[in-house]
XYZ file of C-alpha atoms in Angstrom:
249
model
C 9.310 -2.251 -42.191
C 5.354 -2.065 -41.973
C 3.506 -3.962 -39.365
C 1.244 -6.721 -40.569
C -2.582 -6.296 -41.402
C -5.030 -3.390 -41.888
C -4.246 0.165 -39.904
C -7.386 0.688 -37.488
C -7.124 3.145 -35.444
C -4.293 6.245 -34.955
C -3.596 8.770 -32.841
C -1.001 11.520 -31.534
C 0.555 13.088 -28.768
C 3.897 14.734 -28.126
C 5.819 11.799 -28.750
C 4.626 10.751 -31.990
C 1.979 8.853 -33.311
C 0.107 5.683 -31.576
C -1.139 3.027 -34.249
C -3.374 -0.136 -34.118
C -3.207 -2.823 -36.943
C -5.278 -5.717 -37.240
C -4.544 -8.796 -39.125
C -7.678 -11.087 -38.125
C -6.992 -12.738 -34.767
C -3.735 -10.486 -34.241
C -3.650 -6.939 -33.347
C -0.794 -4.943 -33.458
C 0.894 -1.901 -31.570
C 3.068 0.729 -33.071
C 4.614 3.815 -32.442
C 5.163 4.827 -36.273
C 8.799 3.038 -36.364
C 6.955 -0.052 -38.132
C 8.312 -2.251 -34.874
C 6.060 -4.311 -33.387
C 5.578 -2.934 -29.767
C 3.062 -5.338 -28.949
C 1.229 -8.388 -30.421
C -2.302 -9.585 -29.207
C -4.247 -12.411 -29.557
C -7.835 -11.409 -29.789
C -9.049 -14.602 -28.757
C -6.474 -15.234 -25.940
C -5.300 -11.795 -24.926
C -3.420 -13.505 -21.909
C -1.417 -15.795 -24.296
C 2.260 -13.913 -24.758
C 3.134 -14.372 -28.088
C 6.646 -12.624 -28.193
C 9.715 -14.572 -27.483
C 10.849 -11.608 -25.300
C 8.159 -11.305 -23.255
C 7.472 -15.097 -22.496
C 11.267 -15.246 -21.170
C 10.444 -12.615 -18.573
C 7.880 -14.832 -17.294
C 11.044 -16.857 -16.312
C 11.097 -14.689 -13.350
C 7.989 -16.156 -11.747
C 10.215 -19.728 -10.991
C 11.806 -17.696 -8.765
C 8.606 -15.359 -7.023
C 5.248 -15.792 -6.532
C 3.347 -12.316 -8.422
C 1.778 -10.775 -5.450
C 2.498 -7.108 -5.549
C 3.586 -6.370 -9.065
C 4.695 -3.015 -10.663
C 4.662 -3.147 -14.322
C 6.999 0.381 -15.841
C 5.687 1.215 -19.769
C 2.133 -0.675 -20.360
C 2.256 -0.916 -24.321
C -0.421 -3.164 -25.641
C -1.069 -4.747 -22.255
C 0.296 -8.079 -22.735
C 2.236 -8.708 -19.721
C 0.026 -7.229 -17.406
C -2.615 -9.329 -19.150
C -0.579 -12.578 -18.519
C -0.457 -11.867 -15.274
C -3.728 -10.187 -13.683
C -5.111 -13.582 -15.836
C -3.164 -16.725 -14.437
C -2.655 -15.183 -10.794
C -6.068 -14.060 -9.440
C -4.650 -12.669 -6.322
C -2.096 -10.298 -7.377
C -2.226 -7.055 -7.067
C -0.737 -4.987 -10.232
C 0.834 -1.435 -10.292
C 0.943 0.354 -13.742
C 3.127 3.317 -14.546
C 2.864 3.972 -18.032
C 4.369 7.664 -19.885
C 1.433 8.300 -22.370
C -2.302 8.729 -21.683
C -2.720 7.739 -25.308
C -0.968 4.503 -24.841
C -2.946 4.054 -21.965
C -6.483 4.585 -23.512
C -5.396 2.561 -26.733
C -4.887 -0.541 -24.349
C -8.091 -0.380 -22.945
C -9.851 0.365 -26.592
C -8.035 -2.072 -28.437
C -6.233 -4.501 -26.549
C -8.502 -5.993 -23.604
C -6.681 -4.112 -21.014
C -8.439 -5.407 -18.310
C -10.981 -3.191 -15.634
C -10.215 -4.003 -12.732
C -10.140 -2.953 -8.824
C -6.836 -5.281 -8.466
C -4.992 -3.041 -11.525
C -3.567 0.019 -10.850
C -2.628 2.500 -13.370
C -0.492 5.963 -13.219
C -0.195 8.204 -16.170
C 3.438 9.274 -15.531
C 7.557 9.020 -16.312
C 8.780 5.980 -14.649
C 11.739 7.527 -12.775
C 9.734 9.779 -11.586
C 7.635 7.500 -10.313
C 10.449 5.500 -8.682
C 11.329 8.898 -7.194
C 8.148 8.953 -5.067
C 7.463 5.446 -4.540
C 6.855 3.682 -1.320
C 10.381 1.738 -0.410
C 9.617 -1.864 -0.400
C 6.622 -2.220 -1.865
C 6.619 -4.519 -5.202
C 7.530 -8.115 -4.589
C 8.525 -8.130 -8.774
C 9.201 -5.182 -11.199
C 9.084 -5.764 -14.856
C 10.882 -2.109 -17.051
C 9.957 -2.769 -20.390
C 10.161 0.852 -21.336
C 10.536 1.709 -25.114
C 8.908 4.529 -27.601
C 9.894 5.711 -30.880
C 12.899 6.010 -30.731
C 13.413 2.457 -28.981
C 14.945 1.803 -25.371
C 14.302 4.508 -23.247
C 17.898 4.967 -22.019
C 16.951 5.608 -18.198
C 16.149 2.140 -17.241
C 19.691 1.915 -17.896
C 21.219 4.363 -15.615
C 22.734 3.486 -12.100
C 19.778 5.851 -10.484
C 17.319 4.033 -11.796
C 18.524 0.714 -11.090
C 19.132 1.585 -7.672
C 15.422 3.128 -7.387
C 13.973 0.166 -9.178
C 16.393 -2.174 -6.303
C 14.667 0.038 -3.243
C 10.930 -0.356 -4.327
C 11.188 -3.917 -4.293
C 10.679 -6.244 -1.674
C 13.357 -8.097 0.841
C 13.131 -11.079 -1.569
C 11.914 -9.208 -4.867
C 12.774 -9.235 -8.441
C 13.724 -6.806 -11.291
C 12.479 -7.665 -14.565
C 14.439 -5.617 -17.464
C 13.802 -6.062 -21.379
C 16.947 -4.932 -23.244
C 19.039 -5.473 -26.253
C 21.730 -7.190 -26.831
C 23.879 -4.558 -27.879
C 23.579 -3.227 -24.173
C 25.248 -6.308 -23.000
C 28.257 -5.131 -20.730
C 28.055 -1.491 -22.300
C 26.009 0.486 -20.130
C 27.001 1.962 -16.604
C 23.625 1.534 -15.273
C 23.374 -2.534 -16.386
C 26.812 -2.735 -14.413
C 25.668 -1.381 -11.386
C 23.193 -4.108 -11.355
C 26.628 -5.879 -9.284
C 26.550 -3.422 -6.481
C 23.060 -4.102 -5.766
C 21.698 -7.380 -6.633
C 23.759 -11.092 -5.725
C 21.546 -13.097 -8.218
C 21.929 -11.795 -11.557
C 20.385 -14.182 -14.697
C 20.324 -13.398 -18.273
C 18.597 -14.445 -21.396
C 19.483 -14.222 -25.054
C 16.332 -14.089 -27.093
C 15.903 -14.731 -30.962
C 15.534 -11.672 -32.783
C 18.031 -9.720 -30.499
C 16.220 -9.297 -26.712
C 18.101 -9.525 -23.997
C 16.544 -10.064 -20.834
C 17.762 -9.664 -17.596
C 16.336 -11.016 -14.019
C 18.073 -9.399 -10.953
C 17.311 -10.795 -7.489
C 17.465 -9.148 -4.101
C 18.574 -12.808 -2.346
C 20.219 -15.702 -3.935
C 18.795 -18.276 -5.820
C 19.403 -21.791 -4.286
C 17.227 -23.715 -6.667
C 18.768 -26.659 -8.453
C 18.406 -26.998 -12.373
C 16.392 -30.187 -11.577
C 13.901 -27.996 -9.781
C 13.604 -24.816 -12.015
C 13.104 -27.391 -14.870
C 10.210 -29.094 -12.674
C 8.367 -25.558 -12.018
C 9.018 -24.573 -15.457
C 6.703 -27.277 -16.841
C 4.410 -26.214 -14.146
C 4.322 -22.677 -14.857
C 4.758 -23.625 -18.537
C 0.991 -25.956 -18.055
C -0.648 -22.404 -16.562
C 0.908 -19.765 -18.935
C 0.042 -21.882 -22.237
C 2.959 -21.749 -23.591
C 6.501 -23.387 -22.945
C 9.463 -21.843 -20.970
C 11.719 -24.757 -21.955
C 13.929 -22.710 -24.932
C 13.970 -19.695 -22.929
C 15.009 -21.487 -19.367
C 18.093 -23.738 -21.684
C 19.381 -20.138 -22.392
C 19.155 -18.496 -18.625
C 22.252 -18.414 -17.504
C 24.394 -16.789 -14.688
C 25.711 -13.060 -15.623
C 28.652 -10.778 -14.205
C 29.371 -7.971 -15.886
C-alpha cells in the first residue's frame, strides 16, 4: 500500500523513516508502512478527516477540554481540532520522536502557541513523572511502524493514564478491533473506571472512552450536544454516537 500523492519531504531517526506526501489540498503522514498516520487538510487543518479520530471527539459530550494531555502527536490533527474550537484550553503534548515533532510544525500547521505544550519523550515515562490529577481528558493515540504501541495496553499504563486525570476526567484510547477483550491492560480498564463506552469504526478502529464518574446523560441529551458539538467541529458525530455503546469486558 502507498500513500496517495507526491513524496515531499523524508527523514530518519532510530525508528525508521518519517515521510510527507502531498496530494493538493491533502497532506499525508507516514512512517514507511504505507498507512496513513495522519491526513491534513491544508486549507482547514482543524477539520478531522479520519473516521477514527472524529469518534474520539465523542468524548467532549461528556467534558469540557480544559487541561488536555495529548500521548503520540503524529500529524497534529487532534491537537489541532482542539487548541482551534476551544480557545481556552490548555494542551499537554508528549510525543516519542523529535522528528515527528519538527515534521508537524514544518508540514502540518502544528500550531505556536503559549497555550500548547510539547515534551519530546516515551509516554509511560512520562506518566511515570506526571503530576497526579492534572489533565481533565487524555487522548493515547500512540502508534509507529510497527503499529499500536503495545504499552497503552498494559494494566500500568492504564492505571498511570487513570491517576493523571482529573476527579471527573476522561481517557481517550485509539485501538483496534482485534484488541477487543484480548488484552490484560484493556481489561483492567474495569478495576479503575465505572463508565466505560466503546466505538466500532469503519476500517477497523476501535475506540474506547473511559470515565472517572458515571455518565448520567440521557440518549435524548447526548444526541442534543452532539449536534451542538457536531455545528463547532464541522463535521457530524451522528454515525459515530449510533455506534457508542456501553462496554464490559
Amino acid at each position: 500500500m502507498s500513500l496517495p500523492g507526491k513524496e515531499i519531504h523524508r527523514t530518519f531517526d532510530e525508528l525508521g523513516p518519517i515521510q510527507v506526501f502531498d496530494d493538493g489540498n491533502k497532506r499525508y503522514l507516514g512512517f514507511g508502512s504505507g498507512d496513513e498516520q495522519s491526513c491534513l487538510m491544508k486549507t482547514e487543518p482543524q477539520l478531522l478527516l479520519h473516521e477514527y479520530a472524529r469518534s474520539m471527539m465523542l468524548v467532549l459530550l461528556f467534558h469540557k477540554p480544559e487541561n488536555v494531555t495529548f500521548l503520540g502527536l503524529g500529524g497534529s490533527c487532534l491537537v489541532s481540532c482542539v487548541h482551534h474550537h476551544f480557545p481556552d484550553s490548555m494542551l499537554k503534548v508528549v510525543e516519542l520522536r523529535q522528528g515527528v515533532v519538527d515534521t508537524a510544525y514544518r508540514f502540518f500547521q502544528l500550531p505556536r502557541d503559549e497555550r500548547l505544550d510539547i515534551s519530546v519523550m516515551d509516554a509511560g515515562r512520562y506518566l511515570r513523572k506526571a503530576k497526579r490529577g492534572t489533565s481533565d481528558l487524555i487522548f493515547c493515540d500512540l502508534y509507529g511502524p510497527d503499529g499500536l504501541d503495545e504499552q497503552q495496553l498494559e494494566p500500568m499504563f492504564i492505571e498511570r493514564c487513570y491517576d493523571l486525570l482529573s476527579d471527573d476526567g476522561w481517557l481517550v484510547l485509539n485501538c483496534w478491533q482485534n484488541h477487543r477483550g484480548e488484552a490484560e491492560g484493556l481489561r483492567s480498564l474495569m478495576d479503575w473506571f465505572p463508565e466505560i463506552k466503546v466505538c466500532s469504526v469503519p476500517g477497523g478502529n476501535w475506540t474506547i472512552l473511559a470515565g472517572k464518574k458515571p455518565n448520567n446523560l440521557s440518549t435524548k441529551k447526548l444526541e442534543e450536544k452532539a449536534r451542538n458539538l457536531s455545528e463547532i467541529l464541522g463535521f457530524s458525530l451522528s454515525s459515530s454516537l449510533k455506534r457508542l455503546e456501553d462496554y464490559s469486558f
